[in-house]
């Protein structure tokens, strides 16, 4: 194999994992230093295995090689036995470790003079290789005009999101040019500062491959958006812990999914996008990922919840432990420092503290990472390990962790029950394209006969959802009636209001009222006028009155679009306070508002959360959240030109009143 000539390199064509130039769907290329055992060689490409997959007939291939082969054939390349990709399994950890330890040469060896184990090549390229760093910086300069160039191109009244959208289209011409533009009211906030702290926004289109070992297994994504919603694009709202996507680590909330297995999602309704994402086996996702703003290292952001700090630990040798115990927390995603071991490198340095949230290590974003992924980055690091951490304001002056370490940033968010019924001044009609209808069922039954429904939700669950029906059992009397459907929201039973109850309260009322011989049940059904029939994800669990399963990730929940049709008097709001310095962006983009061309009023929705900004670090705003009010002033009836100046005027602090619905699980 010939090493890469730096002069002939193009950043767009360089693989960001192996550093070589190859087509995006081809297997990675490495320059191996030693002879490789034949048992570790793929039978298709005849190179050392990459992402090895075992077949039921006992052969092992590279994942890329096998998946490409099985697109054309339906048998094993060696013994020609019938074979499908979903029947194959990743090779054992032992085999993968042996492959990771193979010695390779940096493709830019002529300049950086480095050899390493194969698993260390990617961190080396991104953190230490001078050629790779130079290519990246040159590419960013070419595609990122200066701040004043951006401002000079804007017309009065235009949002800076239009420039960002145009730039994104130029990097990804396959996107639908008619897609609704982004409105980014916070990106023009530095008219009085000739030396802006942040440069312009950077977004990149990347390809991420995910593999379902079981056809029915969830990817672990919650998504929002679609052609039938104001968001337009399909956007990742949340990543479920310990899921396929979480373990892969390359996707993050806020990523826009553009294509799935070459099927464009640019102009499909929400339910159709879910169907595409539920394909079995291999999924090749093309995503647009926000890379955020470049922050000056000497000016860490002071946020409402604490301070962002940069700490570098230097090891005497590569294998020296740092002496840090990392954990995850049940109520918040990400990685936290639990303890610093006495006498360890981190404890001696003294800059890291218990309960610090790890934002990144050596440039790898860990806002939604795991302790395992953080440990792996540390393990493959050379002598220097760079931490970016967020320290809660209440612990900045403490010498160690507080006793409230199990309740992350508790003082910032306390009291957590900040939710309240949507005020009358905030009421609005459902989003365009969605409506609701009320249904009443009156039936006589034997006192011991079950209604045959299972429920979830309740105003005490994480998203403060109303109580809704997760399944209608074929043995119950409501199934025979046929009026009540899965996904219907319960309003009342025998005149008892259910809309403001917790899960356990609703269970208690249902048990009491279903013991009566006469039952009158009122429900509300939300409907999309022009989307396909809703796709159902997961399986409805039997309602167990002794166990609370409402937050189980595998329990069936309605699609995100079904919540958009609920009448606003059933919405629960909460206030989120963001703080920043004068030179910072709030860090979110919005869509919606009154459209004169269509004579239509749409709610304002959060479309993008920008990495490295107050909205991102705060962690409570999510893509798909509806902005109900700003500093107590309702957004109902506003157009874009009214809301944007309102947000710009808030230089240091803003209170956003939002309604948040959980995204659809795939």
XYZ file of C-alpha atoms in Angstrom, residues 7 57 75 111 115 146 149 208 223 253 283 298 327 347 359 388 412 415 431 483 503 531 540 628:
24
model
C -0.104 17.568 -1.494
C -21.678 -21.548 8.777
C -25.142 -17.240 -0.104
C 5.656 14.021 8.253
C 3.227 4.044 14.349
C -15.743 35.557 8.135
C -18.745 38.647 5.259
C -23.353 6.627 9.862
C -37.281 11.691 16.286
C -29.596 15.035 19.489
C -29.133 1.124 8.062
C -8.919 31.488 26.925
C -20.492 7.424 36.321
C -6.166 14.307 42.333
C -18.370 17.590 27.967
C -13.670 20.003 28.820
C -30.084 24.856 39.303
C -37.811 22.778 42.328
C -50.752 22.929 14.521
C -64.932 3.129 19.448
C -50.324 7.671 36.791
C -50.149 11.879 6.749
C -48.302 -2.502 24.528
C -45.190 29.323 23.930
